[in-house]
PDB file of C-alpha atoms in Angstrom:
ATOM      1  CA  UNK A   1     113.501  88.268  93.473  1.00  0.00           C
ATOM      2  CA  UNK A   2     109.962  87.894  94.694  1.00  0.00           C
ATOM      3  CA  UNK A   3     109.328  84.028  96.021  1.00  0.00           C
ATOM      4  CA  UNK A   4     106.271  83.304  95.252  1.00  0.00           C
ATOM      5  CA  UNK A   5     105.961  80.055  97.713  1.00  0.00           C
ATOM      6  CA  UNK A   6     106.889  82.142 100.501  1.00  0.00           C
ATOM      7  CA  UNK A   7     103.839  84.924  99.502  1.00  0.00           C
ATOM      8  CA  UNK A   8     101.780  81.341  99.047  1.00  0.00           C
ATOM      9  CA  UNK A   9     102.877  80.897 102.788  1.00  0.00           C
ATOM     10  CA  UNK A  10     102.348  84.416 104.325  1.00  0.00           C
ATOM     11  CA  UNK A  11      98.663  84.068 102.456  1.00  0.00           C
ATOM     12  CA  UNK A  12      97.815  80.882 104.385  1.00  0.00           C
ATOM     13  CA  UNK A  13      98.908  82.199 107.936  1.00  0.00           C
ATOM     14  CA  UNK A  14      97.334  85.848 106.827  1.00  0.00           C
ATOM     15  CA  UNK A  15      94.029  83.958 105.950  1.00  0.00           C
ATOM     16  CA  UNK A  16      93.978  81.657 109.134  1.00  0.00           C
ATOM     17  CA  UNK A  17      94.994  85.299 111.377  1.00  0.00           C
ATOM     18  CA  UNK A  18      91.848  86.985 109.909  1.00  0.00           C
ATOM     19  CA  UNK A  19      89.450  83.466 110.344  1.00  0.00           C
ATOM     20  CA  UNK A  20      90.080  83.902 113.842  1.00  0.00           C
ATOM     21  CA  UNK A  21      90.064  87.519 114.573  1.00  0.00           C
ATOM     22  CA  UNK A  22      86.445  87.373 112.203  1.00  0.00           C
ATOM     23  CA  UNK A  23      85.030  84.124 114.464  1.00  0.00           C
ATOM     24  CA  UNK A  24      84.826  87.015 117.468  1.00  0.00           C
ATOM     25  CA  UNK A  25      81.970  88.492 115.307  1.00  0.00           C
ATOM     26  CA  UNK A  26      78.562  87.755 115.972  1.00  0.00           C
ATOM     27  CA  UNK A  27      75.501  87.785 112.944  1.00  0.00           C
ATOM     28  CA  UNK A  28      74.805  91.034 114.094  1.00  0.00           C
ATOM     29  CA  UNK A  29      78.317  92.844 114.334  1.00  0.00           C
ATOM     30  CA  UNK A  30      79.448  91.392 111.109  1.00  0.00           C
ATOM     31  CA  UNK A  31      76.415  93.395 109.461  1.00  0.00           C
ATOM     32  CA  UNK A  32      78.103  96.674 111.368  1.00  0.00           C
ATOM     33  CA  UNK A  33      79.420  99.122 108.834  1.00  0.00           C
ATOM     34  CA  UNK A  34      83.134  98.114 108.439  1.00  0.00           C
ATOM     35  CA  UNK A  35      85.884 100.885 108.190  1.00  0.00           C
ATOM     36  CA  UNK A  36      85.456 101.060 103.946  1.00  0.00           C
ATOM     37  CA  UNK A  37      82.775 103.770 103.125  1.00  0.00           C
ATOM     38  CA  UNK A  38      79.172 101.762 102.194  1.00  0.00           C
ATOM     39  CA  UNK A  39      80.543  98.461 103.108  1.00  0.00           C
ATOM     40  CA  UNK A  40      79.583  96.381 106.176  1.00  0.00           C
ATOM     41  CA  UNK A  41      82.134  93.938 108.196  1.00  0.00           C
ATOM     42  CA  UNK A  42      80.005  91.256 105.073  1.00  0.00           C
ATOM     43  CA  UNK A  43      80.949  93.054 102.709  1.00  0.00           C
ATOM     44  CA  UNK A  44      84.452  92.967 103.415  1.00  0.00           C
ATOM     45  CA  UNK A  45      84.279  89.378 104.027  1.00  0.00           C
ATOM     46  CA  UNK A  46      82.169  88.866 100.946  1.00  0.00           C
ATOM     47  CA  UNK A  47      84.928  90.627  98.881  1.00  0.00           C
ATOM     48  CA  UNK A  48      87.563  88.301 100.380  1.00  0.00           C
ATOM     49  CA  UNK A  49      85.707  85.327  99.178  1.00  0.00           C
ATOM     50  CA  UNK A  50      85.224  86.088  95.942  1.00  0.00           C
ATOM     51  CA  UNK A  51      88.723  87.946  95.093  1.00  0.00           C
ATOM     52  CA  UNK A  52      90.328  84.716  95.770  1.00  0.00           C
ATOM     53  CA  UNK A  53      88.235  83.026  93.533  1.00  0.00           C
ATOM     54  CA  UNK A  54      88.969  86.247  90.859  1.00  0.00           C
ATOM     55  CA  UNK A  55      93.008  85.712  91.242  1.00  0.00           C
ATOM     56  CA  UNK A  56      92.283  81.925  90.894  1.00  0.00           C
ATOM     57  CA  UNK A  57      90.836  82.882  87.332  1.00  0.00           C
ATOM     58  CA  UNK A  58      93.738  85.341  86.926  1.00  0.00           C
ATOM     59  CA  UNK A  59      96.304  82.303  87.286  1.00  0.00           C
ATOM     60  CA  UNK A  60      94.312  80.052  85.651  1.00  0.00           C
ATOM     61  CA  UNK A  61      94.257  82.302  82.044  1.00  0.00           C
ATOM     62  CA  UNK A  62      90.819  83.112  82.521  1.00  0.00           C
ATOM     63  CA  UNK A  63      88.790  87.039  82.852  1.00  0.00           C
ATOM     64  CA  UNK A  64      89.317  87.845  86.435  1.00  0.00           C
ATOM     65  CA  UNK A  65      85.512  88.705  86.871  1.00  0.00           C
ATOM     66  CA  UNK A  66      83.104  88.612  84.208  1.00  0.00           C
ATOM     67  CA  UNK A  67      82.429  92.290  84.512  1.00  0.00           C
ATOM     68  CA  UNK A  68      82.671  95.182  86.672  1.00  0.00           C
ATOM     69  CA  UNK A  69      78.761  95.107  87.090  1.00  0.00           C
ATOM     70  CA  UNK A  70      79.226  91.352  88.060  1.00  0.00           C
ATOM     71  CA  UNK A  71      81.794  91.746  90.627  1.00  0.00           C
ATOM     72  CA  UNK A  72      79.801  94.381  92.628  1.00  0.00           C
ATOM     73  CA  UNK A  73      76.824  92.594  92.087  1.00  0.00           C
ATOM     74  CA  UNK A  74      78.433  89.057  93.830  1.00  0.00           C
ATOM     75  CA  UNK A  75      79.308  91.002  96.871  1.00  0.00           C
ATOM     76  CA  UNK A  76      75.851  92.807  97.751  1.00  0.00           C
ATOM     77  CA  UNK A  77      74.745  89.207  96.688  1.00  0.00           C
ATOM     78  CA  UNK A  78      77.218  87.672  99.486  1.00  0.00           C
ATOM     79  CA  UNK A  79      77.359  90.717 101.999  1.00  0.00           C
ATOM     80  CA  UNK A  80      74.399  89.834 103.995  1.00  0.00           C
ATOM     81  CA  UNK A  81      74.940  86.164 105.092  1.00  0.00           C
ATOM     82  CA  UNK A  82      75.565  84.580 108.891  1.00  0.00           C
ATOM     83  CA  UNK A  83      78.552  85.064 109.959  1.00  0.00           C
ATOM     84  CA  UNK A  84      78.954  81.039 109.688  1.00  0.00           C
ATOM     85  CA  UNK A  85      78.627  80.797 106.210  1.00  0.00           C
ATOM     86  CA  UNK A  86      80.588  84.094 105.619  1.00  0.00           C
ATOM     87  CA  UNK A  87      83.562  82.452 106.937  1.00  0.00           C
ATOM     88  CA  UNK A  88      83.172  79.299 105.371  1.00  0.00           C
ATOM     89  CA  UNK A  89      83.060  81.020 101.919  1.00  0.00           C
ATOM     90  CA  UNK A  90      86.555  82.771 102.973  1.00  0.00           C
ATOM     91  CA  UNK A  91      88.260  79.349 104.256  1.00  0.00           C
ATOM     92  CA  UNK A  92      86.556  77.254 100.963  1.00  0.00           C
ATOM     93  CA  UNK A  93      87.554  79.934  98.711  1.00  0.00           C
ATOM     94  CA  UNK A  94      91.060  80.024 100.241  1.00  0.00           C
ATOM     95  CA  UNK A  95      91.376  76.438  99.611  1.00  0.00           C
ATOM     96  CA  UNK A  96      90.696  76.855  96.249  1.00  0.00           C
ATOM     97  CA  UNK A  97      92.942  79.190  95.448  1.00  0.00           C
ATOM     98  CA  UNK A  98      95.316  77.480  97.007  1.00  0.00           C
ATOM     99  CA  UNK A  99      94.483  74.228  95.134  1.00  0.00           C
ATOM    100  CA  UNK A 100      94.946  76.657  91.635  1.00  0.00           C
ATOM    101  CA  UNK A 101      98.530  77.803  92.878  1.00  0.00           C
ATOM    102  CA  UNK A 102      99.923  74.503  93.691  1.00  0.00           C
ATOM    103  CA  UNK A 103      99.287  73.434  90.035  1.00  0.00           C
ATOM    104  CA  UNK A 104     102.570  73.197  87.673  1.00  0.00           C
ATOM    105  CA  UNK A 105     102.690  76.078  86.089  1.00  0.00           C
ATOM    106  CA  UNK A 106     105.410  79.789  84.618  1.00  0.00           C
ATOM    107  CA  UNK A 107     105.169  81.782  87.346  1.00  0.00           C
ATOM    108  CA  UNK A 108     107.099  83.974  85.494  1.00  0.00           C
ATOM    109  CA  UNK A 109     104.462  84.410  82.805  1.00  0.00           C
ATOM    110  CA  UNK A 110     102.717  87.879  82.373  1.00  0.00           C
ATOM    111  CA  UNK A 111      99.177  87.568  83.513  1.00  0.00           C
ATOM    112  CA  UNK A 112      96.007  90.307  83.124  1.00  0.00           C
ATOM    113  CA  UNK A 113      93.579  91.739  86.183  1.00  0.00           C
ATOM    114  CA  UNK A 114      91.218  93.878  86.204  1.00  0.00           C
ATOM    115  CA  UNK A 115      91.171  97.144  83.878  1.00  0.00           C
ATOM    116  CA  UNK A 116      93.717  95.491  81.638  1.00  0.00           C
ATOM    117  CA  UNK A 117      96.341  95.956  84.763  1.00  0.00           C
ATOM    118  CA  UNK A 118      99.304  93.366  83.613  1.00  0.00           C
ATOM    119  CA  UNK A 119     101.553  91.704  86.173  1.00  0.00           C
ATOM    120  CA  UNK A 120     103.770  88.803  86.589  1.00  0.00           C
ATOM    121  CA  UNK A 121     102.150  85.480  88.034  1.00  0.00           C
ATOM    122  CA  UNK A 122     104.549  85.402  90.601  1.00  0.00           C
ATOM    123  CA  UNK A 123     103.323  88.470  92.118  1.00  0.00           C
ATOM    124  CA  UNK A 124      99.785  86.708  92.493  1.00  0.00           C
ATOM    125  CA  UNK A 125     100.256  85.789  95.879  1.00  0.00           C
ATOM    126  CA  UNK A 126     101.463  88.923  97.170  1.00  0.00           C
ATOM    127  CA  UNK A 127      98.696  90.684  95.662  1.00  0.00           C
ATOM    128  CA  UNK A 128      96.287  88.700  98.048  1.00  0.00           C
ATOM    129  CA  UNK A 129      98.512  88.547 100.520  1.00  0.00           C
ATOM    130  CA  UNK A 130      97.693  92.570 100.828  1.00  0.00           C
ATOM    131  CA  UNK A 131      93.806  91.941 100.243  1.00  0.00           C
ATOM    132  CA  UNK A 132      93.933  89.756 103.650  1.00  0.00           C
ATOM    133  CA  UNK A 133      96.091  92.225 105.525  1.00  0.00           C
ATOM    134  CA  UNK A 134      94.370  95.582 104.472  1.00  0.00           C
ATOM    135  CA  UNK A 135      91.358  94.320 104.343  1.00  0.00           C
ATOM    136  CA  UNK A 136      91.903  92.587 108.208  1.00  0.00           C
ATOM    137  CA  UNK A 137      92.228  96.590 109.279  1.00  0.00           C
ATOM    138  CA  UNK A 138      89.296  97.578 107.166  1.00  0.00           C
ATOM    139  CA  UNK A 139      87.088  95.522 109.171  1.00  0.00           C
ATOM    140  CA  UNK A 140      87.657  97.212 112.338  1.00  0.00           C
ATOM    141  CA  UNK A 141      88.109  94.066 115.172  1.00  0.00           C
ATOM    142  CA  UNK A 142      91.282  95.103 116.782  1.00  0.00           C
ATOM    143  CA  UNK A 143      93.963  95.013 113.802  1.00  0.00           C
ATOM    144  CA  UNK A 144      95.457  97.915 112.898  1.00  0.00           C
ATOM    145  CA  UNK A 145      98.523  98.988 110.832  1.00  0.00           C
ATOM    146  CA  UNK A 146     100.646  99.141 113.016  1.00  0.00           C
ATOM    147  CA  UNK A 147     100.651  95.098 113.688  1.00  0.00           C
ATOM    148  CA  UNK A 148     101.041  94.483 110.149  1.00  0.00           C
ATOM    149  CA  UNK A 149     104.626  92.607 109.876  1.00  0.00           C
ATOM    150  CA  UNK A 150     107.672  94.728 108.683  1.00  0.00           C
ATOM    151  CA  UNK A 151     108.311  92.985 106.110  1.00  0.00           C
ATOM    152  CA  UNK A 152     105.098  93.264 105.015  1.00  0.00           C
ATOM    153  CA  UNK A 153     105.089  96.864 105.404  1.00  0.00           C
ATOM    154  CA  UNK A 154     108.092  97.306 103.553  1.00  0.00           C
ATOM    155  CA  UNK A 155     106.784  95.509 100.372  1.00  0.00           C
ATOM    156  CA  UNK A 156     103.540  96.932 100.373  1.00  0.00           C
ATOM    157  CA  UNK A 157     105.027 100.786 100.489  1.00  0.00           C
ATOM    158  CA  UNK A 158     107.554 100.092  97.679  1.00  0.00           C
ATOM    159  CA  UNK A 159     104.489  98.223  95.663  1.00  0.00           C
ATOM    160  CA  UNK A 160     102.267 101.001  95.871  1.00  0.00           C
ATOM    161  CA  UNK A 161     105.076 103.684  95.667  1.00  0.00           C
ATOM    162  CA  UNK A 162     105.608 101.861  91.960  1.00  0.00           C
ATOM    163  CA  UNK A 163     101.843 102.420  91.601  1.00  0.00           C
ATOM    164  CA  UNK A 164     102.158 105.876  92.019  1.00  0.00           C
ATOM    165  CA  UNK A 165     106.289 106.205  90.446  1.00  0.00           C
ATOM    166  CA  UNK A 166     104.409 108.744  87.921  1.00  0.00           C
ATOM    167  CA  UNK A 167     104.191 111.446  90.377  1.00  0.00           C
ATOM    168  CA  UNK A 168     108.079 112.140  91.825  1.00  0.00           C
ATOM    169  CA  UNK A 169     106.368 113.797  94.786  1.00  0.00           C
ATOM    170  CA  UNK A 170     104.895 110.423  96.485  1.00  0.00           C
ATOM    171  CA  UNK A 171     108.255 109.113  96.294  1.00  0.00           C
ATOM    172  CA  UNK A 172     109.845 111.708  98.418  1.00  0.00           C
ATOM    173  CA  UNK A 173     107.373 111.768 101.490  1.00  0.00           C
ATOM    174  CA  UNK A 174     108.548 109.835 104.822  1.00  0.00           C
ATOM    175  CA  UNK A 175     107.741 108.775 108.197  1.00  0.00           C
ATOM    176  CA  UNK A 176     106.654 106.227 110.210  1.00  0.00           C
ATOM    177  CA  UNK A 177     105.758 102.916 107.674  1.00  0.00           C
ATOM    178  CA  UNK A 178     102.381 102.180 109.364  1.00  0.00           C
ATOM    179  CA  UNK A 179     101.527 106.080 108.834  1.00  0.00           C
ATOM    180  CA  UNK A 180     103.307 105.555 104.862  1.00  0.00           C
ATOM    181  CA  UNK A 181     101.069 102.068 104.147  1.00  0.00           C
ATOM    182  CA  UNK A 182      98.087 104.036 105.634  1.00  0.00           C
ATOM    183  CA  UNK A 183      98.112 107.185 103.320  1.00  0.00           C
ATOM    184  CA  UNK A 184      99.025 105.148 100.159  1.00  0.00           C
ATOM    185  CA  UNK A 185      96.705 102.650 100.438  1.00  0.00           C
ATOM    186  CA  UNK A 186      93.789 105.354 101.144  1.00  0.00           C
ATOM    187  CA  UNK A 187      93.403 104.296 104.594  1.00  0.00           C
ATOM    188  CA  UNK A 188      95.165 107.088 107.038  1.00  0.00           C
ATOM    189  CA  UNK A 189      95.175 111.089 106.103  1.00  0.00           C
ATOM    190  CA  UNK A 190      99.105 110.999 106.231  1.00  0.00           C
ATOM    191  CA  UNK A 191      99.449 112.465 109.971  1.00  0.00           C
ATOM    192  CA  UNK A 192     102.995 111.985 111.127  1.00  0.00           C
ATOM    193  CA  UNK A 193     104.250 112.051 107.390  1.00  0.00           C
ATOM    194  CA  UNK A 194     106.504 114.673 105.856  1.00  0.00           C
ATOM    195  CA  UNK A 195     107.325 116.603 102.504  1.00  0.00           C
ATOM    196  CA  UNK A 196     110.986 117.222 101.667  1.00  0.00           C
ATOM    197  CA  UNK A 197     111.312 121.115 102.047  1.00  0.00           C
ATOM    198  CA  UNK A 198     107.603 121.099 103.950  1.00  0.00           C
ATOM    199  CA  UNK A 199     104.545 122.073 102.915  1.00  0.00           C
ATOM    200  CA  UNK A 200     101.363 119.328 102.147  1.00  0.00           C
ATOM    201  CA  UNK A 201     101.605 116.141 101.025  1.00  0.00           C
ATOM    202  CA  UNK A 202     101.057 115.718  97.603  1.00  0.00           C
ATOM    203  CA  UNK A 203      97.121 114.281  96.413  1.00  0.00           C
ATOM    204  CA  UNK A 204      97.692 110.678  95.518  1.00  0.00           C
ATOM    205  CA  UNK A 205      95.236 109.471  92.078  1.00  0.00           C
ATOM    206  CA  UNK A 206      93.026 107.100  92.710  1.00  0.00           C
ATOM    207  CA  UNK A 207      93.603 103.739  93.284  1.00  0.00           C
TER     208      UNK A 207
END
């Protein structure tokens, strides 16, 4: 049974962990290219913002972004700011999500993302919950997979294991869960991982 209020909690303490890992930064590291191909330590941040004002819209009934184009668009928009406004927009937007999830409302209502990807509303808060972690490694200041909680871990393997539940061969790899959350979620090459009967480890589809 997923608990939403409890995701709703791990969010808060997940966004307040990152806040202060990201106030280390400087104006000039947080324009430093960040671990995601193209995107600097402002992009990352920038993305933040504005996905938890996108799964605000998601809970409220609304488009999550206007369009593809749009939602690239507002991060190169957002990417380059001081690092003091950068984290603002992350804490503001927080709060506003927040605000949107304390409303009365079904979380056990089917609600639409992005490319028509349909979910329950009481996943919402998980879903961000893994933005903030991942996204915390992505950006290269000292967090890594391996101090993402277990419990986290856990969920986040079986979640994108489901993703991927059309090809039987994901579901049969093992190893250590930092090295499992790493190769799934397109962020480790799978060293330490291994195939029942050897050989390579299956090519995961896109995310």
């Amino acid at each position: 049974m997923i608990d939403h209020a409890r995701d709703l909690r791990s969010v808060d303490e997940a966004t307040e962990r990152l806040l202060a890992a990201a106030a280390g930064l400087d104006n000039v590291t947080v324009a430093e290219p960040s671990r995601l191909p193209g995107w600097s330590r402002g992009h990352v941040l920038a993305h933040l913002s504005r996905n938890a004002d996108a799964i605000g819209n998601v809970l409220a009934g609304l488009p999550m972004y206007a369009s593809a184009e749009a939602r690239d668009a507002d991060i190169e928009r957002d990417a380059h700011r001081t690092l003091a406004v950068q984290l603002a927009d992350v804490r503001e937007s927080a709060a506003r999500f927040r605000e949107r999830s304390e409303l009365p409302a079904d979380w056990s209502r089917t609600v639409t993302l992005r490319n028509g990807v349909t979910d329950t509303a009481a996943r919402i808060p998980f879903r961000r919950w893994v933005e903030l972690e991942l996204h915390h490694v992505d950006l290269g200041i000292g967090y890594e997979l391996d101090d993402l909680s277990a419990e986290f871990t856990e969920r986040e393997i079986a979640f994108l294991r489901e993703r991927f539940s059309a090809d039987p061969a994901v579901a049969g790899v093992t190893g250590p869960p930092a090295a499992l959350v790493g190769w799934l979620s397109g962020r480790g090459d799978g060293e330490g991982l291994t195939v029942p009967g050897g050989g390579a480890l299956p090519a995961l589809p896109p995310l």
